[in-house]
Each structure stands twice: as C-alpha cells, then as structure tokens.
mmCIF file of C-alpha atoms in Angstrom:
data_model
loop_
_atom_site.group_PDB
_atom_site.id
_atom_site.type_symbol
_atom_site.label_atom_id
_atom_site.label_comp_id
_atom_site.label_asym_id
_atom_site.label_seq_id
_atom_site.Cartn_x
_atom_site.Cartn_y
_atom_site.Cartn_z
ATOM 1 C CA GLN A 1465 86.910 32.108 32.232
ATOM 2 C CA VAL A 1466 88.749 29.366 34.098
ATOM 3 C CA ASP A 1467 91.995 29.598 36.062
ATOM 4 C CA LEU A 1468 93.759 26.520 37.398
ATOM 5 C CA VAL A 1469 96.505 26.712 40.000
ATOM 6 C CA GLU A 1470 98.378 23.546 40.961
ATOM 7 C CA SER A 1471 100.414 23.046 44.089
ATOM 8 C CA GLY A 1472 102.005 20.258 46.057
ATOM 9 C CA GLY A 1473 104.811 19.219 43.773
ATOM 10 C CA ALA A 1474 108.088 18.386 45.500
ATOM 11 C CA SER A 1475 111.093 16.103 45.587
ATOM 12 C CA VAL A 1476 110.495 12.853 47.439
ATOM 13 C CA GLN A 1477 112.179 9.505 47.848
ATOM 14 C CA ALA A 1478 110.836 6.398 46.211
ATOM 15 C CA GLY A 1479 108.086 4.851 48.291
ATOM 16 C CA GLY A 1480 106.978 8.193 49.610
ATOM 17 C CA SER A 1481 103.740 10.108 49.149
ATOM 18 C CA LEU A 1482 102.632 13.464 47.835
ATOM 19 C CA LYS A 1483 99.279 15.145 47.451
ATOM 20 C CA LEU A 1484 98.766 17.526 44.557
ATOM 21 C CA SER A 1485 96.063 20.170 44.593
ATOM 22 C CA CYS A 1486 94.454 22.118 41.791
ATOM 23 C CA ALA A 1487 92.408 25.153 42.699
ATOM 24 C CA VAL A 1488 89.777 25.795 40.046
ATOM 25 C CA ASN A 1489 88.649 29.380 39.731
ATOM 26 C CA LEU A 1490 85.455 29.484 37.693
ATOM 27 C CA ARG A 1491 84.275 32.870 36.538
ATOM 28 C CA ASN A 1492 80.783 33.862 35.614
ATOM 29 C CA ASP A 1493 79.257 30.658 37.021
ATOM 30 C CA TRP A 1494 80.826 28.343 34.461
ATOM 31 C CA ILE A 1495 80.252 24.653 35.130
ATOM 32 C CA THR A 1496 82.717 21.750 35.185
ATOM 33 C CA CYS A 1497 82.250 18.883 32.717
ATOM 34 C CA GLY A 1498 85.232 16.825 33.839
ATOM 35 C CA MET A 1499 88.605 17.062 35.553
ATOM 36 C CA ASN A 1500 91.890 15.329 34.814
ATOM 37 C CA TRP A 1501 95.465 14.987 35.908
ATOM 38 C CA TYR A 1502 98.113 14.633 33.216
ATOM 39 C CA ARG A 1503 101.855 14.303 33.527
ATOM 40 C CA GLN A 1504 104.830 14.797 31.266
ATOM 41 C CA PRO A 1505 107.975 12.871 32.162
ATOM 42 C CA PRO A 1506 111.315 14.305 31.006
ATOM 43 C CA GLY A 1507 111.733 13.859 27.273
ATOM 44 C CA LYS A 1508 108.362 12.171 26.873
ATOM 45 C CA ARG A 1509 104.890 13.089 25.738
ATOM 46 C CA ARG A 1510 102.201 14.271 28.088
ATOM 47 C CA GLU A 1511 100.026 11.401 29.312
ATOM 48 C CA LEU A 1512 96.710 11.087 31.078
ATOM 49 C CA VAL A 1513 97.063 9.926 34.682
ATOM 50 C CA SER A 1514 93.533 10.043 36.024
ATOM 51 C CA SER A 1515 90.099 11.444 35.239
ATOM 52 C CA ILE A 1516 86.935 12.202 37.113
ATOM 53 C CA LYS A 1517 83.825 12.870 35.064
ATOM 54 C CA SER A 1518 80.852 14.990 36.020
ATOM 55 C CA ASP A 1519 78.886 11.812 36.823
ATOM 56 C CA GLY A 1520 81.611 10.748 39.254
ATOM 57 C CA THR A 1521 83.189 8.105 37.032
ATOM 58 C CA ILE A 1522 86.889 7.756 37.825
ATOM 59 C CA THR A 1523 89.600 6.212 35.692
ATOM 60 C CA TYR A 1524 93.331 5.694 36.152
ATOM 61 C CA ALA A 1525 96.231 4.902 33.903
ATOM 62 C CA ASP A 1526 97.406 1.336 34.421
ATOM 63 C CA SER A 1527 100.758 2.602 35.639
ATOM 64 C CA VAL A 1528 99.222 4.349 38.670
ATOM 65 C CA LYS A 1529 96.289 2.091 39.552
ATOM 66 C CA GLY A 1530 96.293 1.170 43.207
ATOM 67 C CA ARG A 1531 98.804 3.901 44.057
ATOM 68 C CA PHE A 1532 97.148 7.181 43.047
ATOM 69 C CA THR A 1533 93.750 8.495 44.104
ATOM 70 C CA ILE A 1534 91.909 11.354 42.420
ATOM 71 C CA SER A 1535 89.306 13.294 44.361
ATOM 72 C CA GLN A 1536 87.543 16.610 44.389
ATOM 73 C CA ASP A 1537 86.128 18.978 46.952
ATOM 74 C CA ASN A 1538 83.226 20.741 45.297
ATOM 75 C CA ALA A 1539 82.823 23.203 48.146
ATOM 76 C CA LYS A 1540 86.412 24.340 47.657
ATOM 77 C CA ASN A 1541 86.458 23.910 43.869
ATOM 78 C CA THR A 1542 89.634 21.918 44.262
ATOM 79 C CA LEU A 1543 90.900 18.785 42.553
ATOM 80 C CA TYR A 1544 93.384 16.508 44.302
ATOM 81 C CA LEU A 1545 95.745 13.715 43.385
ATOM 82 C CA GLN A 1546 96.995 11.600 46.277
ATOM 83 C CA MET A 1547 100.110 9.780 45.167
ATOM 84 C CA ASP A 1548 101.394 6.899 47.295
ATOM 85 C CA SER A 1549 104.177 4.375 46.822
ATOM 86 C CA LEU A 1550 105.877 6.751 44.433
ATOM 87 C CA LYS A 1551 108.337 5.333 41.941
ATOM 88 C CA ILE A 1552 111.223 6.959 40.128
ATOM 89 C CA GLU A 1553 109.247 6.657 36.894
ATOM 90 C CA ASP A 1554 106.547 8.895 38.386
ATOM 91 C CA THR A 1555 108.951 11.811 38.002
ATOM 92 C CA ALA A 1556 107.224 14.349 35.777
ATOM 93 C CA VAL A 1557 105.544 17.710 35.560
ATOM 94 C CA TYR A 1558 101.958 17.144 36.630
ATOM 95 C CA TYR A 1559 99.202 19.193 35.032
ATOM 96 C CA CYS A 1560 95.653 19.819 36.097
ATOM 97 C CA HIS A 1561 93.197 19.881 33.195
ATOM 98 C CA THR A 1562 89.512 20.627 33.251
ATOM 99 C CA PHE A 1563 86.621 20.767 30.821
ATOM 100 C CA ASN A 1564 84.262 23.637 31.497
ATOM 101 C CA ALA A 1565 81.241 25.218 29.855
ATOM 102 C CA PRO A 1566 79.250 28.417 30.285
ATOM 103 C CA ASN A 1567 76.102 26.393 30.953
ATOM 104 C CA VAL A 1568 74.694 22.875 30.667
ATOM 105 C CA HIS A 1569 73.642 23.427 27.055
ATOM 106 C CA SER A 1570 77.046 24.576 25.796
ATOM 107 C CA GLU A 1571 80.029 22.590 24.615
ATOM 108 C CA CYS A 1572 82.862 22.072 27.047
ATOM 109 C CA PHE A 1573 86.257 23.742 26.633
ATOM 110 C CA GLY A 1574 89.578 22.465 27.925
ATOM 111 C CA TYR A 1575 91.839 24.405 30.290
ATOM 112 C CA TRP A 1576 95.329 23.667 31.625
ATOM 113 C CA GLY A 1577 97.148 24.614 34.766
ATOM 114 C CA GLN A 1578 100.770 25.711 34.755
ATOM 115 C CA GLY A 1579 102.101 22.387 36.037
ATOM 116 C CA THR A 1580 103.887 21.311 39.188
ATOM 117 C CA GLN A 1581 107.128 19.323 39.316
ATOM 118 C CA VAL A 1582 107.254 15.959 41.046
ATOM 119 C CA THR A 1583 110.680 14.383 41.380
ATOM 120 C CA VAL A 1584 111.105 10.919 42.830
ATOM 121 C CA SER A 1585 114.605 9.752 43.704
ATOM 122 C CA SER A 1586 116.076 6.510 44.970
#
C-alpha cells in the first residue's frame, strides 16, 4: 500500500552538504501518521536520525542537531533530509521510514525504503 523511494545519496567531503529525498507513494488514499529518517553506519545498528510527526513535531538525534533538517512537501508527498556540515561519522546507509494507515481510525503500519548510501570522506 505504500512505496518509498529514496534518492540523493552520494560521496561528499567532510564539511559538505547533501539533501536526501524520499518519494512516498500512497495507494488507495492511505494516510501518513509519521515520517522518519534512519541510518545504519557500517558494522553498526540502524539508528533514528530524525522524525516528523503528523502534528508537525520534529525531533533529531543529538549527533545531528543543528546540522540536519527534516522537512516534507505534502503536495509532492516527499520527505527530505538536508544534511549540512557533514562529518565522516555520518557515513551510513540512510533509510526513509513512514507510518501509514488506511484511515484515521486504523492503526498505523511501518514501511521502509530501500536505502541510499551517504559516504563522507576527509
């Protein structure tokens, strides 16, 4: 019912910027309960980077506060992650994750994108 397609991953030097996009394809008029960006560094567990709830509440992991900005374009059904002042430790596969439901009375289900690689070098 929900397809997520990330883009924007690339190799960049430390201090540089990237903007990730996640196109959310909702079928059958499903609604969005919340949207997140996760990342999985090499050899490490997947971690939450940033979230935006349906009420607009935004949160960030401490490691990216002040450098990353999550946003969404409802008209385009697209989630973004602007990443500035990138550090080597930001190197990871970045995943888009959403919670969606068939209607406002239903529970929300989680969906993952395929991931996009971000590599930051010195």
